mmCIF file of C-alpha atoms in Angstrom:
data_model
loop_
_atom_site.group_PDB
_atom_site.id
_atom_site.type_symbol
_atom_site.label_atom_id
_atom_site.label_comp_id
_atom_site.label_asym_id
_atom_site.label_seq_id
_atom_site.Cartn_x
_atom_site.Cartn_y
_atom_site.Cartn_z
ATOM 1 C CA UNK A 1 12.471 -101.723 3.384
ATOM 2 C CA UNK A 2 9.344 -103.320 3.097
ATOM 3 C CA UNK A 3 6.753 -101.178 1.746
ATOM 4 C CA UNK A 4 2.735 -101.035 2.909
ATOM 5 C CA UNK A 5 -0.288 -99.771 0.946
ATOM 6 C CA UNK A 6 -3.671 -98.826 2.353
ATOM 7 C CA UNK A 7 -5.263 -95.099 2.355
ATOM 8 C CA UNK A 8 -3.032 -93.542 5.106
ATOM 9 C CA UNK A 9 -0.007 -92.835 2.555
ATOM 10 C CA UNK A 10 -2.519 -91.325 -0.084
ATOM 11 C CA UNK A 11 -4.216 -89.224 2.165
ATOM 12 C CA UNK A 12 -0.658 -87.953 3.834
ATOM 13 C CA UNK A 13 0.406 -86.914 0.220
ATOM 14 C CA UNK A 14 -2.929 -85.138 -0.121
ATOM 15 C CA UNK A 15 -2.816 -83.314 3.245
ATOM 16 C CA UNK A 16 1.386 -82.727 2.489
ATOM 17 C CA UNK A 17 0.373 -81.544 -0.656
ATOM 18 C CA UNK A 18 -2.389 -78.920 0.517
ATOM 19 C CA UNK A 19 -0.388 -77.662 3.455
ATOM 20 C CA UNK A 20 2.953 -77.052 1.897
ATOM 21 C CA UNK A 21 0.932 -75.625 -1.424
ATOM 22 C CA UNK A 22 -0.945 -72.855 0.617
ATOM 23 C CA UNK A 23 1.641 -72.000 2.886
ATOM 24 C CA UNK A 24 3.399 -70.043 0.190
ATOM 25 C CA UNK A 25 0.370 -67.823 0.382
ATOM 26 C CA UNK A 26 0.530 -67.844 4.163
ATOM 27 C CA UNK A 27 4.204 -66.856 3.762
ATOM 28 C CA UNK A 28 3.266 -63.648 1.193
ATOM 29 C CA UNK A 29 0.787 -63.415 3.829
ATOM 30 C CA UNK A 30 3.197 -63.021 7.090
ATOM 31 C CA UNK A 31 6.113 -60.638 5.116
ATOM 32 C CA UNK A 32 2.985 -58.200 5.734
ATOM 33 C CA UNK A 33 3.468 -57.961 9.024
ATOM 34 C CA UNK A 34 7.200 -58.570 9.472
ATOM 35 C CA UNK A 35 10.245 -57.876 7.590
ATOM 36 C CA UNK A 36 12.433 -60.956 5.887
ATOM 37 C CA UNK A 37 14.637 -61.665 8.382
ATOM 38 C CA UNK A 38 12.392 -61.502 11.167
ATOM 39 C CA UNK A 39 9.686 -63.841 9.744
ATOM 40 C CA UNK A 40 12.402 -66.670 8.696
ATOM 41 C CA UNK A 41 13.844 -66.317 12.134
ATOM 42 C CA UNK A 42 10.657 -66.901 13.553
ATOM 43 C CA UNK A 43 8.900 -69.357 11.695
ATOM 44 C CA UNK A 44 12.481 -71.736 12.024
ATOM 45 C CA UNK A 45 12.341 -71.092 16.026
ATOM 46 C CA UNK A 46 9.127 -72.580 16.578
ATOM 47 C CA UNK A 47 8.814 -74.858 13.480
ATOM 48 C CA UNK A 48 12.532 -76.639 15.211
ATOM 49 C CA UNK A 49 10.672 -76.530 18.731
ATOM 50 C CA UNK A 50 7.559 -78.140 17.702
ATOM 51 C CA UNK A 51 9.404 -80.883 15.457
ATOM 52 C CA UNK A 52 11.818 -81.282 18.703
ATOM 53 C CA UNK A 53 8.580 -81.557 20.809
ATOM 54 C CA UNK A 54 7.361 -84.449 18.284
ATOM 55 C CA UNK A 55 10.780 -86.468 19.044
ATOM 56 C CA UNK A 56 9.559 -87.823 22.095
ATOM 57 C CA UNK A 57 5.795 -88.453 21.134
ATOM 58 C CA UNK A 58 6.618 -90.385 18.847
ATOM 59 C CA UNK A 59 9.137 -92.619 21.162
ATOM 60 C CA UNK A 60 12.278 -91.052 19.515
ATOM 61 C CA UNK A 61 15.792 -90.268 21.556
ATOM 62 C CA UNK A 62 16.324 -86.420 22.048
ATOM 63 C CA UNK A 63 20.160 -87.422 21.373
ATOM 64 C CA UNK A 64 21.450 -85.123 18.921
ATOM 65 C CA UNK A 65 23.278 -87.808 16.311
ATOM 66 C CA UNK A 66 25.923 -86.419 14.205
ATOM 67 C CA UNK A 67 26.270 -82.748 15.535
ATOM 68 C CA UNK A 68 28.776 -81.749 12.586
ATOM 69 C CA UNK A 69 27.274 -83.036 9.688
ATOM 70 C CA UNK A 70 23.629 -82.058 11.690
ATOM 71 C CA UNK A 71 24.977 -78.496 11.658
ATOM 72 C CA UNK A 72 26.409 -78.047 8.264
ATOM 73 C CA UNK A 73 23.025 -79.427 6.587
ATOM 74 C CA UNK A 74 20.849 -76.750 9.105
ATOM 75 C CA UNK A 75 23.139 -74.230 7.831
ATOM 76 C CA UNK A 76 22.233 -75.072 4.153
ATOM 77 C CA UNK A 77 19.067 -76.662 4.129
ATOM 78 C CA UNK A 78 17.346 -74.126 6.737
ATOM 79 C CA UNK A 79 19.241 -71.060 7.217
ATOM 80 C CA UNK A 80 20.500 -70.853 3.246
ATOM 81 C CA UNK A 81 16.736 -72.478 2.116
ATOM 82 C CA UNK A 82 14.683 -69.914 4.600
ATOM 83 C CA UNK A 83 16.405 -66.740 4.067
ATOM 84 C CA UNK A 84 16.814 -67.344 -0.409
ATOM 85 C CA UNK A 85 12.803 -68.169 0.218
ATOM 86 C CA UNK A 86 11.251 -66.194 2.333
ATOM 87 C CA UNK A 87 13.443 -63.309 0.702
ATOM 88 C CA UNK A 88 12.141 -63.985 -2.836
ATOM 89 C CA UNK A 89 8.799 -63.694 -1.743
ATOM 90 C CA UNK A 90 9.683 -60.175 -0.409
ATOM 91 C CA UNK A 91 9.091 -59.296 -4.567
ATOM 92 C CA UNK A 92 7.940 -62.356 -5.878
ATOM 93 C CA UNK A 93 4.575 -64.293 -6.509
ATOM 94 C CA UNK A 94 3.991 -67.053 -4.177
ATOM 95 C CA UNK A 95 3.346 -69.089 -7.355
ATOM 96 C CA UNK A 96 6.120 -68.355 -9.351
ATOM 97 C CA UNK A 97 8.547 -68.642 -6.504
ATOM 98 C CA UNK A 98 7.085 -72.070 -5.575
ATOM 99 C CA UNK A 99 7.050 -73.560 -8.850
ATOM 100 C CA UNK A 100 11.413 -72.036 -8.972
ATOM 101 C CA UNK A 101 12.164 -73.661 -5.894
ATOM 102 C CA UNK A 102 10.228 -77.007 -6.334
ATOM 103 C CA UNK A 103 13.180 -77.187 -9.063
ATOM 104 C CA UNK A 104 14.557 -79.290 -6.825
ATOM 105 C CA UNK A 105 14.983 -82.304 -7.473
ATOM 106 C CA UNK A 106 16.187 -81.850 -10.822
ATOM 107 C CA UNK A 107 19.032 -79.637 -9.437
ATOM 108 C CA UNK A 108 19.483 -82.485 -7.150
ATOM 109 C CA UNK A 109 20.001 -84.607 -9.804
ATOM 110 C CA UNK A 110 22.879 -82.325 -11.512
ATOM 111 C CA UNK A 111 24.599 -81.985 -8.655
ATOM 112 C CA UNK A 112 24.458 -86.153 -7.632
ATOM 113 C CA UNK A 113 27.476 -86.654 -9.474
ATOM 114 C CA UNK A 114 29.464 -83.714 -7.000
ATOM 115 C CA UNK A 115 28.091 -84.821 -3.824
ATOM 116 C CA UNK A 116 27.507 -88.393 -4.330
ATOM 117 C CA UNK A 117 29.603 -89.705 -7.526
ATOM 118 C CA UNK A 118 26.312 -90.495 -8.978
ATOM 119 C CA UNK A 119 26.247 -89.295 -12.588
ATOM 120 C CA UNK A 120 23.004 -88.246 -14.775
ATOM 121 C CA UNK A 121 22.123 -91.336 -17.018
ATOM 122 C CA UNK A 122 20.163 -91.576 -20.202
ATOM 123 C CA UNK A 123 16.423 -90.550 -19.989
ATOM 124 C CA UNK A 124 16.993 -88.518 -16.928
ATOM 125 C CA UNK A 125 19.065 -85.656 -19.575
ATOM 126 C CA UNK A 126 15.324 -85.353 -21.119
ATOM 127 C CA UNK A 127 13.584 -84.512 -17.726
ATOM 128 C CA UNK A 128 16.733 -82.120 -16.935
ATOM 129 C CA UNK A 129 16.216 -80.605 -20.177
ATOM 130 C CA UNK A 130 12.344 -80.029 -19.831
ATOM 131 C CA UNK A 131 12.905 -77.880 -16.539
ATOM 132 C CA UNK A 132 15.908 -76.206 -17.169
ATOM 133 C CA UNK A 133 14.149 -75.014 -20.684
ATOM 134 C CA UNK A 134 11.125 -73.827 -18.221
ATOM 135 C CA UNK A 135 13.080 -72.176 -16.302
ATOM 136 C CA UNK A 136 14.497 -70.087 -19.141
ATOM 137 C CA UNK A 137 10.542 -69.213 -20.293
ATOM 138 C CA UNK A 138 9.793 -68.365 -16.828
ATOM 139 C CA UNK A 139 12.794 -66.200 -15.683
ATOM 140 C CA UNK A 140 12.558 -64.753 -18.999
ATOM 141 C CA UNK A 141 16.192 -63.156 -19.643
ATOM 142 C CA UNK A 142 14.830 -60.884 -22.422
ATOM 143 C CA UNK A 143 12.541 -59.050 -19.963
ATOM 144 C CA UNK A 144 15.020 -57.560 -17.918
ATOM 145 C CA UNK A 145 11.991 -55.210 -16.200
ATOM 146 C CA UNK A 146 10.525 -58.024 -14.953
ATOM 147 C CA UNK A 147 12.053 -59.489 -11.430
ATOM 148 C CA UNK A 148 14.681 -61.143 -12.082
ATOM 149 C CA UNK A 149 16.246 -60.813 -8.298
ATOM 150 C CA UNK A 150 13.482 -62.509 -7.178
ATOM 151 C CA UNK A 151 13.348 -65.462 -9.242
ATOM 152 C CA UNK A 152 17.236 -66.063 -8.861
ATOM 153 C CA UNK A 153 16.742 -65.950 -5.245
ATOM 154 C CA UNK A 154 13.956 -68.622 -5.295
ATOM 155 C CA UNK A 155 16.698 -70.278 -7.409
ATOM 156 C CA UNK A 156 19.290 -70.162 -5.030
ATOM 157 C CA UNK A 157 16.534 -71.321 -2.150
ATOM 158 C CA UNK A 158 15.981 -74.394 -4.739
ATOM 159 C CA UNK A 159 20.482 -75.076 -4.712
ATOM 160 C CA UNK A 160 19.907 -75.129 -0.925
ATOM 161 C CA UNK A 161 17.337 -77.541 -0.796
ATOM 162 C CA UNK A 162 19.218 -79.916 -3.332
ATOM 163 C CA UNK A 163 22.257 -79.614 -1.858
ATOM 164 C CA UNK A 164 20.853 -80.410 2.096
ATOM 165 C CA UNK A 165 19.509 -83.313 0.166
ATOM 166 C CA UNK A 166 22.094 -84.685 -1.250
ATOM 167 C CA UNK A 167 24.253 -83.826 2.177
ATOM 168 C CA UNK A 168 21.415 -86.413 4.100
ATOM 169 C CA UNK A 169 21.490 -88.626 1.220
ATOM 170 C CA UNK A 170 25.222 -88.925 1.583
ATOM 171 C CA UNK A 171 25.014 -89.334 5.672
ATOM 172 C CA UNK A 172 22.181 -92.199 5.421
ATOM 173 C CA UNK A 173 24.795 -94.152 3.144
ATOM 174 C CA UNK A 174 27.287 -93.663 5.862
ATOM 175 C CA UNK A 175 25.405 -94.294 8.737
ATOM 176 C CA UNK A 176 21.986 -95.613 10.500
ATOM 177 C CA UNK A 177 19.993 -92.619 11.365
ATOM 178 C CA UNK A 178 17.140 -91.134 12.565
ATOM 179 C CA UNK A 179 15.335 -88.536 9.725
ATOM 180 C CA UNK A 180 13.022 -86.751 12.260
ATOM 181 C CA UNK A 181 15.821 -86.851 14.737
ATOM 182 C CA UNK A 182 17.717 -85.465 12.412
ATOM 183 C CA UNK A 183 15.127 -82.964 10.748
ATOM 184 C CA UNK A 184 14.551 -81.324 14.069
ATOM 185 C CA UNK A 185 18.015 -80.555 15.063
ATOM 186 C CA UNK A 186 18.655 -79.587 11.499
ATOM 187 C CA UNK A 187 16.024 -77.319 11.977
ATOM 188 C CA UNK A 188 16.522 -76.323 15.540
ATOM 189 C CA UNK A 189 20.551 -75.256 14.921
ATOM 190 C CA UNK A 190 19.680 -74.024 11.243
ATOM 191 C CA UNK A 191 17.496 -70.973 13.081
ATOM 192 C CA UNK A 192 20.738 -69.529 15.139
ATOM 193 C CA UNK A 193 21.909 -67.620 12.266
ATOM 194 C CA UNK A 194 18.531 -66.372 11.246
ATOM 195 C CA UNK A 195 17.724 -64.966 14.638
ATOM 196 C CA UNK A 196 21.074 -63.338 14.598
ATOM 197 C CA UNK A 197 20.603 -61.565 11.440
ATOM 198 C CA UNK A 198 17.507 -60.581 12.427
ATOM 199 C CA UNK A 199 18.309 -59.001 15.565
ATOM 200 C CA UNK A 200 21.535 -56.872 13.973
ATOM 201 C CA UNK A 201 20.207 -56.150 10.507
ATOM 202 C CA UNK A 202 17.988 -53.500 10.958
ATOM 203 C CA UNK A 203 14.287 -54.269 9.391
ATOM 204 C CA UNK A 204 11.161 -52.604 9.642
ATOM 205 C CA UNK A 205 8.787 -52.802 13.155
ATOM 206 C CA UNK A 206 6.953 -55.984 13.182
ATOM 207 C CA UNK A 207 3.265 -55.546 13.656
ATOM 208 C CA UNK A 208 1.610 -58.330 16.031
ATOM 209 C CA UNK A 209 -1.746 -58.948 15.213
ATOM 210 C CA UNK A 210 -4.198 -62.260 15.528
ATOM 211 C CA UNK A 211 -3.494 -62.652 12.008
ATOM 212 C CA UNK A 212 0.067 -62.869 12.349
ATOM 213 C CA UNK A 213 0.137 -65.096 15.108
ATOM 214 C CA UNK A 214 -1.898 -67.709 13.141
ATOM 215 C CA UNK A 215 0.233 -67.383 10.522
ATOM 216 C CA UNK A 216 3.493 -68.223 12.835
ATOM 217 C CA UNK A 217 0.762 -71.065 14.484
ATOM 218 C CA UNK A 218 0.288 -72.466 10.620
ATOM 219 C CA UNK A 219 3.925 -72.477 9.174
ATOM 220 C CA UNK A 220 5.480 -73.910 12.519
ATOM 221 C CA UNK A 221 3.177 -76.274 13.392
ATOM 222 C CA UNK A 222 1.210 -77.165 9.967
ATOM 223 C CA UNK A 223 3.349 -76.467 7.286
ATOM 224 C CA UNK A 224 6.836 -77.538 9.357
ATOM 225 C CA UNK A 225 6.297 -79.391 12.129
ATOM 226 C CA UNK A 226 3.117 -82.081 10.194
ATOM 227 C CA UNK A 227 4.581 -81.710 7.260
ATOM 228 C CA UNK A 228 7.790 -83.192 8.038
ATOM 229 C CA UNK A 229 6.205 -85.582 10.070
ATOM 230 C CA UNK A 230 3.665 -86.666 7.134
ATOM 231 C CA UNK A 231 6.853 -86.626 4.839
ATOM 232 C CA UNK A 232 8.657 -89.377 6.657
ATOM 233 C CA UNK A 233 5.568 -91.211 7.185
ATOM 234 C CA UNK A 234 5.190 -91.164 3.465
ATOM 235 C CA UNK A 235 8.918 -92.132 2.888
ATOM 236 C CA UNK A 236 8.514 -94.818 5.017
ATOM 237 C CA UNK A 237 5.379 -96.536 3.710
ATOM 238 C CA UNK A 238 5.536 -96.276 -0.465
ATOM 239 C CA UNK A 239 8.286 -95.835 -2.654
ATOM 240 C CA UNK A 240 10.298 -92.709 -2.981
ATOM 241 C CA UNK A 241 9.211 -92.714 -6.603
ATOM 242 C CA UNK A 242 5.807 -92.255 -5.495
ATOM 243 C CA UNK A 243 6.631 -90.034 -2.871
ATOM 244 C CA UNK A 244 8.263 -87.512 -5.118
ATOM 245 C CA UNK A 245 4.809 -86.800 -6.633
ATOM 246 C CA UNK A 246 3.973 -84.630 -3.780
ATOM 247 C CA UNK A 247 6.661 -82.450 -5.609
ATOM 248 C CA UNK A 248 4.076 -82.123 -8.120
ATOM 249 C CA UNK A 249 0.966 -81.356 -6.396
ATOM 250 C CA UNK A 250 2.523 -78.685 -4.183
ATOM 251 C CA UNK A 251 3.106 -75.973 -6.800
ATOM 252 C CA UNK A 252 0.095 -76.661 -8.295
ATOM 253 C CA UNK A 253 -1.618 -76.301 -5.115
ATOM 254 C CA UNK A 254 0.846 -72.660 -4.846
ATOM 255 C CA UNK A 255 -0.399 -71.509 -8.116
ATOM 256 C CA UNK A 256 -3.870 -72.134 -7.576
ATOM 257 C CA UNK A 257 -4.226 -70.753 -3.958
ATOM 258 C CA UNK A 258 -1.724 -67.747 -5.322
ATOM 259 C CA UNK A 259 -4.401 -67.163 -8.432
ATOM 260 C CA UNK A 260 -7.229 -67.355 -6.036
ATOM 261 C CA UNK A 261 -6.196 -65.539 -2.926
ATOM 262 C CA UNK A 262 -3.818 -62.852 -4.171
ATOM 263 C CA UNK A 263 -4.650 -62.324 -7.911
ATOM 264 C CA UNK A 264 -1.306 -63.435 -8.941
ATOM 265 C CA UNK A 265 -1.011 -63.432 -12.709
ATOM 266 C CA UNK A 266 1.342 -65.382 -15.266
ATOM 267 C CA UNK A 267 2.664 -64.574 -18.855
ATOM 268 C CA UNK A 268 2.217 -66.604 -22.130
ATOM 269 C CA UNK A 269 5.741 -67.465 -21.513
ATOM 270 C CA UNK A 270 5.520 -68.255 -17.886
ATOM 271 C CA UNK A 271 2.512 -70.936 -18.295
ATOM 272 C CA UNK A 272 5.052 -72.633 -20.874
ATOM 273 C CA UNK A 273 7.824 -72.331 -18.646
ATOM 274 C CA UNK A 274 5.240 -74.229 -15.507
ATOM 275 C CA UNK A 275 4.128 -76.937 -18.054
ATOM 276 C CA UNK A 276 7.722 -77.724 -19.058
ATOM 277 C CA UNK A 277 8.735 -77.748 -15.820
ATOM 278 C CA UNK A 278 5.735 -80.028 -14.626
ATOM 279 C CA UNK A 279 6.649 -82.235 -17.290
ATOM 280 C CA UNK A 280 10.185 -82.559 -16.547
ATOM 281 C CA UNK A 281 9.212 -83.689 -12.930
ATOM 282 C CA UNK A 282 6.850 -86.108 -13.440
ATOM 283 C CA UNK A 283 8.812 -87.149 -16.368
ATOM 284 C CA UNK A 284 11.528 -88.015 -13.893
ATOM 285 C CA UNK A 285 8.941 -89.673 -11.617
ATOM 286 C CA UNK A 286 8.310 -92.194 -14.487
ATOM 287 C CA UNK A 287 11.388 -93.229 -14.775
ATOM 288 C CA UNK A 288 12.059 -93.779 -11.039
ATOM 289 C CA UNK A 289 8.384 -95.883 -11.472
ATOM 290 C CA UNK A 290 10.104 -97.795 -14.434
ATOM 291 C CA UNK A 291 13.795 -98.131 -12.291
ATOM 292 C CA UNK A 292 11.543 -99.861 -9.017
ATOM 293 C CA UNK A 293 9.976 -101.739 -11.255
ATOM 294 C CA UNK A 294 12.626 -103.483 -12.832
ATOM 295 C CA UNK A 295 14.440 -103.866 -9.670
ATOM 296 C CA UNK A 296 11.136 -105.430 -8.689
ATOM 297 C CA UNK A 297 11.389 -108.016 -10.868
ATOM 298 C CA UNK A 298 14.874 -109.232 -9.650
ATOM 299 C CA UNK A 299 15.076 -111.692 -6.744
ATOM 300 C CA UNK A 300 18.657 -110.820 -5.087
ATOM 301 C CA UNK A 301 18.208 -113.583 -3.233
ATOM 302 C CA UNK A 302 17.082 -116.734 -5.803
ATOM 303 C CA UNK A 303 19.183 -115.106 -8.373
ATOM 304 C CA UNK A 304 16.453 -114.802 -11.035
ATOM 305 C CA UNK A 305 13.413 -112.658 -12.483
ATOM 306 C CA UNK A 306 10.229 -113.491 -10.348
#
């Protein structure tokens, strides 16, 4: 795929950034005014409406392609990723919990060589080793008072999200598809179990206000539904080296706006734990920036180095 430059990438990965960085605040926010279950169901109702709304705006097919593999990544990557989430915020910081679950790709990474036979090569063990030593400062094991159930459940939201990943990864080797298509129906059958857990597990009363309902308004339409969008835009335009430092600006954007908005606070050990971790993802940035760039200088089709 040929790749374009110009402003309208940079400015998407500023905008994705910003969005999915403060809606972990909006997400504290909304578990306010509605219990766990209720506010997943919700926010994966009308965030799969408005991104199946978008399919024929933007000239797509509403034909759903690949309804079993479609259904088995909604049940990971949305019902799995939304409930683990939205659950550890229930306890946790929206900082903390962002910077757990934007683990991702480095779980992604371990886990290649399950899903996709791909196994973890040279430098990458160093930017594996960074997080996974973060994580250790930040879930802090010796501080058993400290809450540990949330920050394994913002682990577990970070295994869904990898896994999903890797499950598309796989399909797109396999077949000529779609993302948004796909992303929307993921999204749109990935919210059936939600709603049904939320209508026979017993929470507490929801409380409609304005407030809420501009909450719902921001995480469906801004934080899902544009965010997506601005994510495949991306995808398609730059490399997904250079993508993947969205990954980066989005916690940092969480912690910030979590600092600022809530008071959230961080340990000695914790601000270790986020550097390490920040280093072990743009670490593994660089060396997808070195990997394009020696492919770069390959001609497949002369045979030589340009």
């Amino acid at each position: 795929m040929k790749h374009s430059r110009g402003w309208g990438p940079l400015l998407g990965l500023v905008v994705l950034s910003l969005t999915w960085g403060y809606s972990w605040v909006a997400a504290k926010e909304g578990l306010g005014f509605a219990g766990p279950l209720h506010f997943a169901a919700q926010r994966s109702v009308l965030g799969g409406l408005a991104l199946l709304a978008l399919l024929p705006l933007t000239g797509r097919p509403w034909r759903w392609q690949f309804p079993k593999e479609t259904l088995v990544i909604g049940l990971v990557q949305v019902s799995g990723f939304m409930l683990f989430q939205t659950w550890a915020l229930v306890t946790g910081g929206p900082g903390k919990t962002a910077v757990l679950i934007f683990t991702m790709p480095i779980w992604t990474l371990l886990l290649s060589g399950l899903v996709l036979r791909e196994s973890v090569k040279g430098a990458q063990w160093i930017a594996a080793g960074l997080t996974l030593a973060g994580l250790i400062f930040i879930i802090e094991p010796w501080e058993m008072h400290t809450s540990l159930i949330s920050k394994c459940l913002g682990l577990m939201a970070a295994l869904c999200w990898a896994i999903g990943t890797l499950l598309v990864k796989r399909l797109r080797q396999r077949h000529v598809l779609d993302l948004l298509n796909l992303t929307a129906w993921q999204m749109a059958l990935g919210a059936i179990p939600l709603v049904c857990a939320a209508l026979l597990i017993p929470e507490r009363a929801m409380h409609w206000t304005w407030t809420y309902g501009g909450i719902l308004a921001f995480m469906a339409l801004g934080s899902t539904a544009l965010c997506w969008w601005l994510w495949l835009y991306i995808l398609d335009r730059v490399p997904a080296w250079e993508a993947s430092l969205s990954v980066l600006g989005t916690p940092v954007v969480a912690i910030l706006s979590s600092r600022w908005m809530t008071g959230e606070s961080f340990h000695r050990s914790e601000v270790g734990g986020i550097f390490l971790i920040g280093s072990g993802l743009a670490f593994l940035a660089f060396i997808g920036w070195l990997n394009s760039r020696r492919a770069g200088r390959f001609s497949p089709e002369s045979g030589r180095a340009e």
